[in-house]
């Protein structure tokens, strides 16, 4: 083969470089041998590498030979041109043979490739391969060796690396450019390397590639670009495409596969922190081959930019001939503009990566600035502005943190320490100064400030703002250029067009405090005419509302952020920004109501924001001083570094603001504060009139009340703009008649309330108004009135600070403080009253001990202090006396809730909480003895410590568990009555209280379990304990002597514990379907208090969406609930959830995000997807029967579900789900049978499901007919839960079951039809069911039932693994049957406790509450209190913990007294004073007693509103409580 000129490139690469210290080939397993000193050129290897057909060389032998050849080749230097290459020809023939290159063993191919590249190195520049052989070698390298580099864990990765490094260092890759069809090789190579680096290659595993791989790949591509005369277009596109990958708008939202999706996530995470390897490789190629890439990039853009510009110029010249019929001039199409926009974004990123490649493109942008089409000029202006600013395709950087409510307040030095931008592509970066590199283009860009189009001037103004804020991409601007830009920005603020003025204001809004002072301040202060700041202050009175609103917000925010520097005495900031509040307040003199409203908003949201300072600040350590300072050192006690309370900081800011006001502005400020008295009088009278108006329902003086309210509405509406809208909103507020809102408004206006109380009232009112249906727009009217009527500035919380500064003249605010105090004493003297005595001091004096009991009422103070401690940790005393007092409450507090609150205070507030918690655990454990003084308090304290301090409890975990076991597994006062007795008492015995606290100890321990991997092992015994309590009616011991009054409480506590645990996904997965079946039947407990309290807690969690959707199954078991009021409340709640889910789907269906649509669709079908779960629960229901009367009873469950969930839009989906159930078999019984292999489950639960499926479809057909609906095509398909249903394996079986009607006999259809029609035609509680009539004809009914076999009730035992605290003393057999011989299914039926569910539907205790007119005032007050508690506003980060506290408080109050709803029911005249417990039935007479006990109940339609929570299932609090420690 004749020598090739390009191969000479490879001759200069010495072989030693491959083995140098910095070579990527260095490895712990060296492959090469040292070069002998007396080596003679010539290949000594003579073993065969190929074989004849049928005599293949074994792979081990072949690998050994290839390694020998490879080692010899590595030891050889490059031969001289005169040396013969004959000794390499046989080896070259063998290495290029398909037997090696296409060998099925990867190692053979890898070693053969290593040998081939070594032959190319040694023989350079004359390769001993023919063109055909060379093509075969490169085919293997490109298609087999190099793609494997994407998997660093490959067994032959070292050989792959060697091939890559040899191609890069010897540059033998240039031989590929001379092969036939070389372009395809080059295109494949570029695509392969970029795919490997971007993680999108087929063999990519997501592992990090070494930097040497990236380096060698880049070197190879640079060599190819240098050697090729012209690059293929595909190669250019591949290189340039890497720069557009940073643009999120061009990245696909979903990946093609799970693997690709994971790779994309990792790649995107990498892009946020450092340059991706593919991006860096393209950048290196462009910078290493500037000339060639410049030509290619210029050619790339000429097709888009030049053609569009030429078209625009041609369009300009021929505009008179090309005018359309409507007189308009045609321009680039929308598709052309999209391509242009994409190309211009690419230009932005190319400038950041490699400016030299744009040397021929930038002049094209200059020509584009002269285009006639406005859209082209706008695009060019925006692009040049971003290029100068160093902004790439990813967009501008996020705006600086200019939060006027932040604390510590920002300073000029801290403004340099902005939060690190996690996305490297949004960091402005310009490699060189654009104005100096392209001066003519820069001049043309500056000329756009006088463009005739306001759109262009607005875009230019935005670009100027970005150039100034980014300092021209970090390279800086010359003083002249910067001065010009600042002056022009000031001029644009006075432009004749509002769009330009608005763009100027928004540009200033993106400046940091330091930029405002150093750059904009160079033109003068807010008082210097013509300066940027002065023109901005003039815009607060702009004639356009959008401009003045943005200007006032921006100017107020600038002063709010700078107030820290102003207050500390920074003269520069004071001179430039100090007059901003005066400019804002002086706008009040315009007497424009809209401007006055904006002044109020600026004052209370930016100048003195209500949220300043935040309750918890990131800078609290900075306030306390250097974290390295020794505790209690003298420097730490310095007065200047003391930590100030929020009220003091806020009051000082008020004084700083007033000090810097001019006289006219001070008058405005004092008048704003003084008008509070007058406005509050109007609002007080308005609220009184609203209460008299009573939402429009008045018994007397109707005309007088309406006239008085109308007059007040007209007067108040004069305070605000758009009086018609204000009057309409005030009437809406009056008609809504929300008493809680009335009270919140009064809270805001009462002088005796401190600032915190006023702020929380405003916060809660805003939330209620914005979230309530039809009231969100009212906030625009109510909020300005709140600002004007509330005690915010002259609040009693600020008085101590005002007085302190008036005495000491600290910070030179004495005279201002005197003036403020004078104004307060004249206008609102009420706020000067002394503060009440501190709660903490009273608690400290009332602490109990071993000889001192707890003073009654202390629990309420402790509860308030605990809630306060969670929000304001630093304000709780840290002295030893207070801590000792809290420890006394924890050990001796009575009732036990006092101990719980004391522990919460210690954990939330103490700096030494870990040490105190550990010591407290030790005291609780070592001194614990049942019955000893304080044992209940210690149990309560341990319960709270397990949740809040699990790490400290772990040191004594064995002792804690032993205490809990000892309390739970012994009956100190055993019952001698019938074990089946089960009764409710409103007051708990001490032993029952102790057991509930012990149970909480165990539950809280696993709730705070920190390690998910070991959670199942730790939680399994607790779950077994809970399941036993739930399934066995609160009976835990094998002796069955638990008192009857204890069992309902224990069962309720266990059921609620399940709900708490299942708020965490990890815990919810441990709740088996069998246990869920038992838990669901708590909703049919014989005791109403158990049912009601369980359902109330369940609805609360579901409303907050902290439980998974399967828990929606449980409320539908209330079809036979005898308490009509409670049943109707549940119906209303279910309907509200149905409406909410339906509205959620409608609100999110328009989203362009496909993932959002999937989430919306799944959330919208939550209740529909519950229906098959309901059928599964009914199939395992202990009352299930296949007689006509029994099926009628179960049809009521389906009717109950349809009446609350079904609508014309979803009935087709529900019908489809019901039919799908018939095509499946029961999976739960199969799972149980697999666990109990020796037992035979004779109950065909699959047939039960098929029967219920037919019953459901029959009921739905009748329901659809009554409603007048029609079944429509199915919009979506739902999958059935795999844990409950299994698809049938054989089509024939499925077809046979589908064709079979499982409903026995005839006549059921007519009965179902009557039930459905009755559910629409009768009100709940006003009919007598046939089941009720059967009580009178019990004998006849019993005779009728004797024809059917009676299933005997098995003893309630279950086969499960015994744990260390299982109460049962007898061991169960290893076989499928237990000692009673019951099977798995029998045991489930026995665990469910059939008699309880039957009696829950009994009518003996079912009495309806009296009419509303028969209720007394206490019932209304109690309901109002419950509503107020539900709507109480909580801080976001403390909401979950406070809700948990409320739940535990409810449980604790339940232990001593009945809840409000029950108390109210007892006061109702129509309800007996003492309701008898619903009778419990025995298993053999289940059917008869069930027939004698049920009521027919149909529900009246209740108007419902959608709930406020999001339909996404969030995880629980287990991990969060752990984080508190």
PDB file of N, CA and C in Angstrom, residues 866-924:
ATOM      1  N   UNK A 866     -46.796  25.224  74.876  1.00  0.00           N
ATOM      2  CA  UNK A 866     -46.221  24.266  73.923  1.00  0.00           C
ATOM      3  C   UNK A 866     -46.433  24.723  72.488  1.00  0.00           C
ATOM      4  N   UNK A 867     -47.634  25.208  72.184  1.00  0.00           N
ATOM      5  CA  UNK A 867     -47.893  25.728  70.845  1.00  0.00           C
ATOM      6  C   UNK A 867     -47.026  26.945  70.563  1.00  0.00           C
ATOM      7  N   UNK A 868     -46.832  27.778  71.577  1.00  0.00           N
ATOM      8  CA  UNK A 868     -45.978  28.958  71.420  1.00  0.00           C
ATOM      9  C   UNK A 868     -44.532  28.537  71.196  1.00  0.00           C
ATOM     10  N   UNK A 869     -44.080  27.515  71.904  1.00  0.00           N
ATOM     11  CA  UNK A 869     -42.695  27.070  71.793  1.00  0.00           C
ATOM     12  C   UNK A 869     -42.383  26.525  70.415  1.00  0.00           C
ATOM     13  N   UNK A 870     -43.350  25.889  69.773  1.00  0.00           N
ATOM     14  CA  UNK A 870     -43.100  25.356  68.448  1.00  0.00           C
ATOM     15  C   UNK A 870     -42.875  26.456  67.424  1.00  0.00           C
ATOM     16  N   UNK A 871     -43.462  27.631  67.631  1.00  0.00           N
ATOM     17  CA  UNK A 871     -43.322  28.723  66.680  1.00  0.00           C
ATOM     18  C   UNK A 871     -42.201  29.682  67.052  1.00  0.00           C
ATOM     19  N   UNK A 872     -42.060  29.960  68.339  1.00  0.00           N
ATOM     20  CA  UNK A 872     -41.087  30.946  68.783  1.00  0.00           C
ATOM     21  C   UNK A 872     -40.158  30.294  69.808  1.00  0.00           C
ATOM     22  N   UNK A 873     -39.291  29.472  69.291  1.00  0.00           N
ATOM     23  CA  UNK A 873     -38.423  28.686  70.158  1.00  0.00           C
ATOM     24  C   UNK A 873     -37.526  29.562  71.026  1.00  0.00           C
ATOM     25  N   UNK A 874     -36.983  30.611  70.427  1.00  0.00           N
ATOM     26  CA  UNK A 874     -35.993  31.409  71.140  1.00  0.00           C
ATOM     27  C   UNK A 874     -36.580  32.225  72.278  1.00  0.00           C
ATOM     28  N   UNK A 875     -37.889  32.372  72.334  1.00  0.00           N
ATOM     29  CA  UNK A 875     -38.481  33.216  73.352  1.00  0.00           C
ATOM     30  C   UNK A 875     -38.926  32.446  74.595  1.00  0.00           C
ATOM     31  N   UNK A 876     -38.745  31.158  74.588  1.00  0.00           N
ATOM     32  CA  UNK A 876     -39.044  30.359  75.777  1.00  0.00           C
ATOM     33  C   UNK A 876     -37.835  30.425  76.712  1.00  0.00           C
ATOM     34  N   UNK A 877     -38.039  30.605  77.991  1.00  0.00           N
ATOM     35  CA  UNK A 877     -36.899  30.699  78.928  1.00  0.00           C
ATOM     36  C   UNK A 877     -36.026  29.454  78.874  1.00  0.00           C
ATOM     37  N   UNK A 878     -34.716  29.684  79.032  1.00  0.00           N
ATOM     38  CA  UNK A 878     -33.757  28.591  79.004  1.00  0.00           C
ATOM     39  C   UNK A 878     -33.103  28.352  80.369  1.00  0.00           C
ATOM     40  N   UNK A 879     -33.556  29.076  81.383  1.00  0.00           N
ATOM     41  CA  UNK A 879     -32.910  28.966  82.680  1.00  0.00           C
ATOM     42  C   UNK A 879     -33.254  27.636  83.340  1.00  0.00           C
ATOM     43  N   UNK A 880     -32.454  27.291  84.342  1.00  0.00           N
ATOM     44  CA  UNK A 880     -32.614  25.998  85.018  1.00  0.00           C
ATOM     45  C   UNK A 880     -33.940  25.891  85.756  1.00  0.00           C
ATOM     46  N   UNK A 881     -34.426  26.992  86.274  1.00  0.00           N
ATOM     47  CA  UNK A 881     -35.689  26.955  87.005  1.00  0.00           C
ATOM     48  C   UNK A 881     -36.838  26.540  86.095  1.00  0.00           C
ATOM     49  N   UNK A 882     -36.854  27.119  84.909  1.00  0.00           N
ATOM     50  CA  UNK A 882     -37.946  26.780  83.989  1.00  0.00           C
ATOM     51  C   UNK A 882     -37.821  25.333  83.529  1.00  0.00           C
ATOM     52  N   UNK A 883     -36.605  24.906  83.200  1.00  0.00           N
ATOM     53  CA  UNK A 883     -36.408  23.519  82.774  1.00  0.00           C
ATOM     54  C   UNK A 883     -36.780  22.560  83.899  1.00  0.00           C
ATOM     55  N   UNK A 884     -36.402  22.900  85.133  1.00  0.00           N
ATOM     56  CA  UNK A 884     -36.759  22.057  86.277  1.00  0.00           C
ATOM     57  C   UNK A 884     -38.275  21.994  86.446  1.00  0.00           C
ATOM     58  N   UNK A 885     -38.952  23.111  86.205  1.00  0.00           N
ATOM     59  CA  UNK A 885     -40.412  23.113  86.294  1.00  0.00           C
ATOM     60  C   UNK A 885     -41.029  22.206  85.240  1.00  0.00           C
ATOM     61  N   UNK A 886     -40.525  22.262  84.002  1.00  0.00           N
ATOM     62  CA  UNK A 886     -41.060  21.407  82.946  1.00  0.00           C
ATOM     63  C   UNK A 886     -40.779  19.934  83.243  1.00  0.00           C
ATOM     64  N   UNK A 887     -39.632  19.663  83.843  1.00  0.00           N
ATOM     65  CA  UNK A 887     -39.334  18.277  84.226  1.00  0.00           C
ATOM     66  C   UNK A 887     -40.307  17.797  85.288  1.00  0.00           C
ATOM     67  N   UNK A 888     -40.669  18.677  86.215  1.00  0.00           N
ATOM     68  CA  UNK A 888     -41.664  18.309  87.220  1.00  0.00           C
ATOM     69  C   UNK A 888     -43.005  17.986  86.606  1.00  0.00           C
ATOM     70  N   UNK A 889     -43.418  18.775  85.617  1.00  0.00           N
ATOM     71  CA  UNK A 889     -44.671  18.459  84.929  1.00  0.00           C
ATOM     72  C   UNK A 889     -44.570  17.129  84.201  1.00  0.00           C
ATOM     73  N   UNK A 890     -43.413  16.844  83.610  1.00  0.00           N
ATOM     74  CA  UNK A 890     -43.257  15.594  82.870  1.00  0.00           C
ATOM     75  C   UNK A 890     -43.315  14.379  83.779  1.00  0.00           C
ATOM     76  N   UNK A 891     -42.877  14.515  85.016  1.00  0.00           N
ATOM     77  CA  UNK A 891     -42.831  13.371  85.925  1.00  0.00           C
ATOM     78  C   UNK A 891     -44.042  13.274  86.834  1.00  0.00           C
ATOM     79  N   UNK A 892     -44.654  14.414  87.163  1.00  0.00           N
ATOM     80  CA  UNK A 892     -45.738  14.386  88.148  1.00  0.00           C
ATOM     81  C   UNK A 892     -46.982  15.131  87.676  1.00  0.00           C
ATOM     82  N   UNK A 893     -47.018  15.564  86.424  1.00  0.00           N
ATOM     83  CA  UNK A 893     -48.160  16.314  85.938  1.00  0.00           C
ATOM     84  C   UNK A 893     -49.424  15.493  85.911  1.00  0.00           C
ATOM     85  N   UNK A 894     -50.499  16.116  86.253  1.00  0.00           N
ATOM     86  CA  UNK A 894     -51.791  15.435  86.255  1.00  0.00           C
ATOM     87  C   UNK A 894     -52.846  16.411  85.737  1.00  0.00           C
ATOM     88  N   UNK A 895     -53.616  15.976  84.757  1.00  0.00           N
ATOM     89  CA  UNK A 895     -53.655  14.669  84.082  1.00  0.00           C
ATOM     90  C   UNK A 895     -52.427  14.430  83.213  1.00  0.00           C
ATOM     91  N   UNK A 896     -52.306  13.243  82.618  1.00  0.00           N
ATOM     92  CA  UNK A 896     -51.081  12.904  81.868  1.00  0.00           C
ATOM     93  C   UNK A 896     -50.779  13.852  80.719  1.00  0.00           C
ATOM     94  N   UNK A 897     -51.810  14.539  80.204  1.00  0.00           N
ATOM     95  CA  UNK A 897     -51.564  15.462  79.107  1.00  0.00           C
ATOM     96  C   UNK A 897     -50.572  16.556  79.509  1.00  0.00           C
ATOM     97  N   UNK A 898     -50.542  16.917  80.781  1.00  0.00           N
ATOM     98  CA  UNK A 898     -49.589  17.924  81.235  1.00  0.00           C
ATOM     99  C   UNK A 898     -48.162  17.461  80.995  1.00  0.00           C
ATOM    100  N   UNK A 899     -47.898  16.195  81.237  1.00  0.00           N
ATOM    101  CA  UNK A 899     -46.555  15.657  80.998  1.00  0.00           C
ATOM    102  C   UNK A 899     -46.214  15.703  79.514  1.00  0.00           C
ATOM    103  N   UNK A 900     -47.188  15.380  78.696  1.00  0.00           N
ATOM    104  CA  UNK A 900     -46.927  15.404  77.257  1.00  0.00           C
ATOM    105  C   UNK A 900     -46.562  16.803  76.785  1.00  0.00           C
ATOM    106  N   UNK A 901     -47.321  17.813  77.213  1.00  0.00           N
ATOM    107  CA  UNK A 901     -47.041  19.190  76.800  1.00  0.00           C
ATOM    108  C   UNK A 901     -45.706  19.665  77.350  1.00  0.00           C
ATOM    109  N   UNK A 902     -45.360  19.250  78.551  1.00  0.00           N
ATOM    110  CA  UNK A 902     -44.077  19.650  79.120  1.00  0.00           C
ATOM    111  C   UNK A 902     -42.921  19.091  78.299  1.00  0.00           C
ATOM    112  N   UNK A 903     -43.038  17.850  77.887  1.00  0.00           N
ATOM    113  CA  UNK A 903     -41.994  17.262  77.039  1.00  0.00           C
ATOM    114  C   UNK A 903     -41.902  18.012  75.713  1.00  0.00           C
ATOM    115  N   UNK A 904     -43.046  18.368  75.152  1.00  0.00           N
ATOM    116  CA  UNK A 904     -43.032  19.120  73.891  1.00  0.00           C
ATOM    117  C   UNK A 904     -42.309  20.446  74.058  1.00  0.00           C
ATOM    118  N   UNK A 905     -42.525  21.111  75.182  1.00  0.00           N
ATOM    119  CA  UNK A 905     -41.852  22.398  75.427  1.00  0.00           C
ATOM    120  C   UNK A 905     -40.354  22.196  75.534  1.00  0.00           C
ATOM    121  N   UNK A 906     -39.929  21.178  76.248  1.00  0.00           N
ATOM    122  CA  UNK A 906     -38.497  20.933  76.421  1.00  0.00           C
ATOM    123  C   UNK A 906     -37.843  20.628  75.082  1.00  0.00           C
ATOM    124  N   UNK A 907     -38.446  19.746  74.314  1.00  0.00           N
ATOM    125  CA  UNK A 907     -37.851  19.327  73.048  1.00  0.00           C
ATOM    126  C   UNK A 907     -37.845  20.478  72.043  1.00  0.00           C
ATOM    127  N   UNK A 908     -38.881  21.296  72.063  1.00  0.00           N
ATOM    128  CA  UNK A 908     -38.991  22.354  71.063  1.00  0.00           C
ATOM    129  C   UNK A 908     -38.126  23.554  71.374  1.00  0.00           C
ATOM    130  N   UNK A 909     -37.857  23.797  72.645  1.00  0.00           N
ATOM    131  CA  UNK A 909     -37.253  25.075  72.995  1.00  0.00           C
ATOM    132  C   UNK A 909     -35.869  24.978  73.594  1.00  0.00           C
ATOM    133  N   UNK A 910     -35.558  23.919  74.271  1.00  0.00           N
ATOM    134  CA  UNK A 910     -34.314  23.882  75.022  1.00  0.00           C
ATOM    135  C   UNK A 910     -33.104  23.701  74.104  1.00  0.00           C
ATOM    136  N   UNK A 911     -32.039  24.407  74.402  1.00  0.00           N
ATOM    137  CA  UNK A 911     -30.802  24.246  73.648  1.00  0.00           C
ATOM    138  C   UNK A 911     -30.132  22.919  73.972  1.00  0.00           C
ATOM    139  N   UNK A 912     -30.420  22.389  75.121  1.00  0.00           N
ATOM    140  CA  UNK A 912     -29.837  21.119  75.541  1.00  0.00           C
ATOM    141  C   UNK A 912     -30.901  20.025  75.519  1.00  0.00           C
ATOM    142  N   UNK A 913     -31.716  20.051  74.494  1.00  0.00           N
ATOM    143  CA  UNK A 913     -32.849  19.131  74.460  1.00  0.00           C
ATOM    144  C   UNK A 913     -32.402  17.670  74.408  1.00  0.00           C
ATOM    145  N   UNK A 914     -31.291  17.375  73.719  1.00  0.00           N
ATOM    146  CA  UNK A 914     -30.840  15.988  73.661  1.00  0.00           C
ATOM    147  C   UNK A 914     -30.461  15.488  75.044  1.00  0.00           C
ATOM    148  N   UNK A 915     -29.712  16.304  75.771  1.00  0.00           N
ATOM    149  CA  UNK A 915     -29.293  15.898  77.114  1.00  0.00           C
ATOM    150  C   UNK A 915     -30.492  15.798  78.048  1.00  0.00           C
ATOM    151  N   UNK A 916     -31.384  16.787  77.968  1.00  0.00           N
ATOM    152  CA  UNK A 916     -32.556  16.764  78.837  1.00  0.00           C
ATOM    153  C   UNK A 916     -33.471  15.596  78.499  1.00  0.00           C
ATOM    154  N   UNK A 917     -33.614  15.310  77.215  1.00  0.00           N
ATOM    155  CA  UNK A 917     -34.472  14.191  76.816  1.00  0.00           C
ATOM    156  C   UNK A 917     -33.916  12.870  77.331  1.00  0.00           C
ATOM    157  N   UNK A 918     -32.608  12.699  77.212  1.00  0.00           N
ATOM    158  CA  UNK A 918     -32.009  11.459  77.687  1.00  0.00           C
ATOM    159  C   UNK A 918     -32.172  11.311  79.195  1.00  0.00           C
ATOM    160  N   UNK A 919     -31.967  12.411  79.900  1.00  0.00           N
ATOM    161  CA  UNK A 919     -32.121  12.362  81.350  1.00  0.00           C
ATOM    162  C   UNK A 919     -33.575  12.106  81.736  1.00  0.00           C
ATOM    163  N   UNK A 920     -34.500  12.685  80.978  1.00  0.00           N
ATOM    164  CA  UNK A 920     -35.916  12.498  81.276  1.00  0.00           C
ATOM    165  C   UNK A 920     -36.342  11.061  81.018  1.00  0.00           C
ATOM    166  N   UNK A 921     -35.826  10.456  79.952  1.00  0.00           N
ATOM    167  CA  UNK A 921     -36.129   9.046  79.686  1.00  0.00           C
ATOM    168  C   UNK A 921     -35.612   8.180  80.826  1.00  0.00           C
ATOM    169  N   UNK A 922     -34.435   8.498  81.277  1.00  0.00           N
ATOM    170  CA  UNK A 922     -33.853   7.721  82.366  1.00  0.00           C
ATOM    171  C   UNK A 922     -34.708   7.806  83.623  1.00  0.00           C
ATOM    172  N   UNK A 923     -35.169   8.996  83.959  1.00  0.00           N
ATOM    173  CA  UNK A 923     -35.995   9.163  85.146  1.00  0.00           C
ATOM    174  C   UNK A 923     -37.331   8.455  84.999  1.00  0.00           C
ATOM    175  N   UNK A 924     -37.913   8.522  83.819  1.00  0.00           N
ATOM    176  CA  UNK A 924     -39.212   7.866  83.602  1.00  0.00           C
ATOM    177  C   UNK A 924     -39.089   6.353  83.690  1.00  0.00           C
TER     178      UNK A 924
END
